Short mmCIF file of N, CA and C in Angstrom, two decimals:
data_model
loop_
_atom_site.label_atom_id
_atom_site.label_comp_id
_atom_site.label_asym_id
_atom_site.label_seq_id
_atom_site.Cartn_x
_atom_site.Cartn_y
_atom_site.Cartn_z
N UNK A 1 -99.05 96.65 -20.79
CA UNK A 1 -98.15 96.84 -19.76
C UNK A 1 -98.48 98.07 -18.99
N UNK A 2 -97.60 98.52 -18.19
CA UNK A 2 -97.64 99.58 -17.36
C UNK A 2 -98.17 100.93 -18.01
N UNK A 3 -97.48 101.28 -19.16
CA UNK A 3 -97.85 102.37 -19.88
C UNK A 3 -99.24 102.62 -20.25
N UNK A 4 -99.95 101.52 -20.48
CA UNK A 4 -101.24 101.52 -20.92
C UNK A 4 -102.10 101.54 -19.59
N UNK A 5 -101.65 101.35 -18.32
CA UNK A 5 -102.50 101.48 -17.29
C UNK A 5 -102.17 102.88 -16.44
N UNK A 6 -100.92 103.16 -16.43
CA UNK A 6 -100.40 104.38 -15.71
C UNK A 6 -100.38 105.53 -16.56
N UNK A 7 -100.89 106.61 -16.07
CA UNK A 7 -100.66 107.88 -16.71
C UNK A 7 -99.96 108.81 -15.81
N UNK A 8 -98.52 109.08 -16.30
CA UNK A 8 -97.88 109.82 -15.31
C UNK A 8 -98.46 111.16 -14.80
N UNK A 9 -98.47 111.54 -13.87
CA UNK A 9 -99.09 112.70 -13.20
C UNK A 9 -100.76 112.76 -13.01
N UNK A 10 -101.37 111.76 -13.51
CA UNK A 10 -102.74 111.55 -13.31
C UNK A 10 -102.92 110.46 -12.42
N UNK A 11 -102.48 108.95 -12.61
CA UNK A 11 -102.73 108.26 -11.69
C UNK A 11 -101.46 107.16 -11.10
N UNK A 12 -100.40 107.92 -11.31
CA UNK A 12 -99.29 107.02 -10.84
C UNK A 12 -97.74 107.81 -11.41
N UNK A 13 -96.78 107.10 -11.13
CA UNK A 13 -95.37 107.49 -11.71
C UNK A 13 -94.80 106.23 -12.44
N UNK A 14 -94.26 106.55 -13.54
CA UNK A 14 -93.55 105.55 -14.44
C UNK A 14 -92.10 105.80 -14.40
N UNK A 15 -91.34 104.70 -14.06
CA UNK A 15 -89.84 105.05 -13.93
C UNK A 15 -89.13 104.04 -14.90
N UNK A 16 -87.97 104.29 -15.52
CA UNK A 16 -87.44 103.43 -16.63
C UNK A 16 -87.17 102.34 -15.95
N UNK A 17 -87.14 101.15 -16.84
CA UNK A 17 -86.81 100.00 -16.38
C UNK A 17 -85.29 99.81 -15.93
N UNK A 18 -84.97 99.07 -14.69
CA UNK A 18 -83.78 98.86 -14.02
C UNK A 18 -83.27 100.14 -13.60
N UNK A 19 -83.90 101.30 -13.42
CA UNK A 19 -83.48 102.25 -12.85
C UNK A 19 -83.87 102.46 -11.38
N UNK A 20 -83.10 101.89 -10.50
CA UNK A 20 -83.54 101.98 -9.06
C UNK A 20 -83.52 103.11 -8.37
N UNK A 21 -82.61 104.24 -8.62
CA UNK A 21 -82.61 105.34 -8.35
C UNK A 21 -83.95 106.20 -8.48
N UNK A 22 -84.35 106.00 -9.87
CA UNK A 22 -85.75 106.62 -10.32
C UNK A 22 -86.83 105.89 -9.51
N UNK A 23 -86.71 104.53 -9.14
CA UNK A 23 -87.72 104.04 -8.50
C UNK A 23 -87.79 104.49 -6.89
N UNK A 24 -86.63 104.54 -6.48
CA UNK A 24 -86.37 105.11 -5.19
C UNK A 24 -87.09 106.58 -5.07
N UNK A 25 -86.57 107.42 -5.89
CA UNK A 25 -87.11 108.60 -5.69
C UNK A 25 -88.61 108.79 -5.88
N UNK A 26 -89.24 107.83 -6.77
CA UNK A 26 -90.58 107.74 -7.04
C UNK A 26 -91.46 107.33 -5.65
N UNK A 27 -90.94 106.34 -4.99
CA UNK A 27 -91.50 105.71 -3.79
C UNK A 27 -91.40 106.86 -2.54
N UNK A 28 -90.18 107.60 -2.73
CA UNK A 28 -90.09 108.59 -1.57
C UNK A 28 -91.06 109.76 -1.68
N UNK A 29 -91.28 110.08 -3.08
CA UNK A 29 -92.12 111.19 -3.43
C UNK A 29 -93.56 110.62 -2.89
N UNK A 30 -93.97 109.61 -3.28
CA UNK A 30 -95.43 109.19 -2.76
C UNK A 30 -95.39 108.94 -1.27
N UNK A 31 -94.29 108.49 -0.69
CA UNK A 31 -94.41 108.40 0.68
C UNK A 31 -94.50 109.64 1.40
N UNK A 32 -93.90 110.79 0.98
CA UNK A 32 -94.05 112.21 1.53
C UNK A 32 -95.37 112.72 1.17
N UNK A 33 -96.05 112.50 0.12
CA UNK A 33 -97.29 113.23 -0.27
C UNK A 33 -98.50 112.55 -0.35
N UNK A 34 -99.07 112.70 0.99
CA UNK A 34 -100.30 111.72 1.09
C UNK A 34 -101.47 112.33 0.02
N UNK A 35 -101.58 113.61 -0.31
CA UNK A 35 -102.67 114.16 -1.19
C UNK A 35 -102.35 113.71 -2.55
N UNK A 36 -101.12 113.36 -3.03
CA UNK A 36 -100.76 112.82 -4.29
C UNK A 36 -101.19 111.22 -4.28
N UNK A 37 -100.90 110.54 -3.27
CA UNK A 37 -101.36 109.09 -3.09
C UNK A 37 -102.68 109.03 -3.31
N UNK A 38 -103.40 109.83 -2.56
CA UNK A 38 -105.09 109.68 -2.58
C UNK A 38 -105.54 110.13 -4.22
N UNK A 39 -104.94 111.12 -4.71
CA UNK A 39 -105.45 111.56 -5.96
C UNK A 39 -105.07 110.40 -6.91
N UNK A 40 -103.89 109.65 -6.86
CA UNK A 40 -103.73 108.73 -7.70
C UNK A 40 -104.69 107.42 -7.65
N UNK A 41 -104.83 107.26 -6.37
CA UNK A 41 -105.53 106.20 -5.90
C UNK A 41 -107.19 106.30 -6.73
N UNK A 42 -107.54 107.49 -6.41
CA UNK A 42 -108.86 107.88 -7.15
C UNK A 42 -108.88 107.84 -8.47
N UNK A 43 -107.85 108.38 -9.17
CA UNK A 43 -108.02 108.53 -10.41
C UNK A 43 -107.84 106.85 -11.13
N UNK A 44 -107.08 106.01 -10.38
CA UNK A 44 -106.83 104.52 -10.72
C UNK A 44 -108.12 103.91 -10.68
N UNK A 45 -108.94 104.24 -9.66
CA UNK A 45 -110.11 103.56 -9.40
C UNK A 45 -111.04 103.88 -10.40
N UNK A 46 -111.21 105.18 -11.02
CA UNK A 46 -112.25 105.49 -12.04
C UNK A 46 -111.84 104.82 -13.39
N UNK A 47 -110.45 104.87 -13.82
CA UNK A 47 -109.86 104.05 -14.85
C UNK A 47 -110.55 102.68 -14.86
N UNK A 48 -110.14 101.88 -13.41
CA UNK A 48 -110.50 100.39 -13.36
C UNK A 48 -111.82 100.47 -13.81
N UNK A 49 -112.74 101.25 -12.93
CA UNK A 49 -114.00 100.99 -13.22
C UNK A 49 -114.53 101.22 -14.71
N UNK A 50 -113.93 102.01 -15.42
CA UNK A 50 -114.40 102.25 -16.79
C UNK A 50 -113.69 101.17 -17.81
N UNK A 51 -112.76 100.81 -17.46
CA UNK A 51 -111.96 99.96 -18.45
C UNK A 51 -111.81 98.37 -18.14
N UNK A 52 -112.31 97.99 -16.78
CA UNK A 52 -112.20 96.79 -16.49
C UNK A 52 -113.32 95.78 -15.91
N UNK A 53 -114.47 96.74 -15.71
CA UNK A 53 -115.74 96.14 -15.01
C UNK A 53 -116.56 95.67 -16.28
N UNK A 54 -117.22 94.34 -16.58
CA UNK A 54 -117.65 93.91 -17.64
C UNK A 54 -118.93 94.86 -17.91
N UNK A 55 -119.66 95.14 -17.10
CA UNK A 55 -120.75 95.97 -17.40
C UNK A 55 -120.70 97.20 -17.98
N UNK A 56 -119.57 97.91 -17.52
CA UNK A 56 -119.10 99.16 -18.02
C UNK A 56 -118.53 99.10 -19.70
N UNK A 57 -117.95 97.83 -19.68
CA UNK A 57 -117.12 97.66 -21.08
C UNK A 57 -118.27 97.30 -22.12
N UNK A 58 -119.44 96.66 -21.68
CA UNK A 58 -120.67 96.27 -22.43
C UNK A 58 -121.34 97.49 -22.82
N UNK A 59 -121.53 98.21 -21.69
CA UNK A 59 -122.30 99.54 -21.81
C UNK A 59 -121.53 100.46 -22.85
N UNK A 60 -120.35 100.69 -22.62
CA UNK A 60 -119.51 101.95 -23.50
C UNK A 60 -119.05 101.12 -24.78
N UNK A 61 -118.83 99.94 -25.07
CA UNK A 61 -118.18 99.65 -26.44
C UNK A 61 -119.28 98.73 -27.09
N UNK A 62 -120.02 97.59 -26.59
CA UNK A 62 -120.85 96.76 -27.29
C UNK A 62 -122.14 97.33 -27.52
N UNK A 63 -122.78 97.99 -26.67
CA UNK A 63 -124.22 98.23 -26.96
C UNK A 63 -124.19 99.48 -28.29
N UNK A 64 -123.22 100.28 -28.05
CA UNK A 64 -123.31 101.20 -29.36
C UNK A 64 -123.02 100.55 -30.70
N UNK A 65 -122.42 99.25 -30.80
CA UNK A 65 -122.23 98.60 -31.97
C UNK A 65 -123.61 98.18 -32.54
N UNK A 66 -124.58 97.77 -31.73
CA UNK A 66 -125.93 97.33 -32.14
C UNK A 66 -126.96 98.61 -32.20
N UNK A 67 -126.69 99.71 -31.99
CA UNK A 67 -127.66 100.83 -32.04
C UNK A 67 -127.66 101.32 -33.34
#
């Protein structure tokens, strides 16, 4: 789920379920802060590349099993 992918303050903002005020505040925070949006985007890309690209998964997790 989201907590496994989003690290608050590193690559995004988590808000409690069904808390529309918290969601609105998070959206406004990101809308007002271009630097934060860019930082979160870059961090998210790095996490994606490390965790979800097959070649990287094989290199980091499977190859060491056979070494």
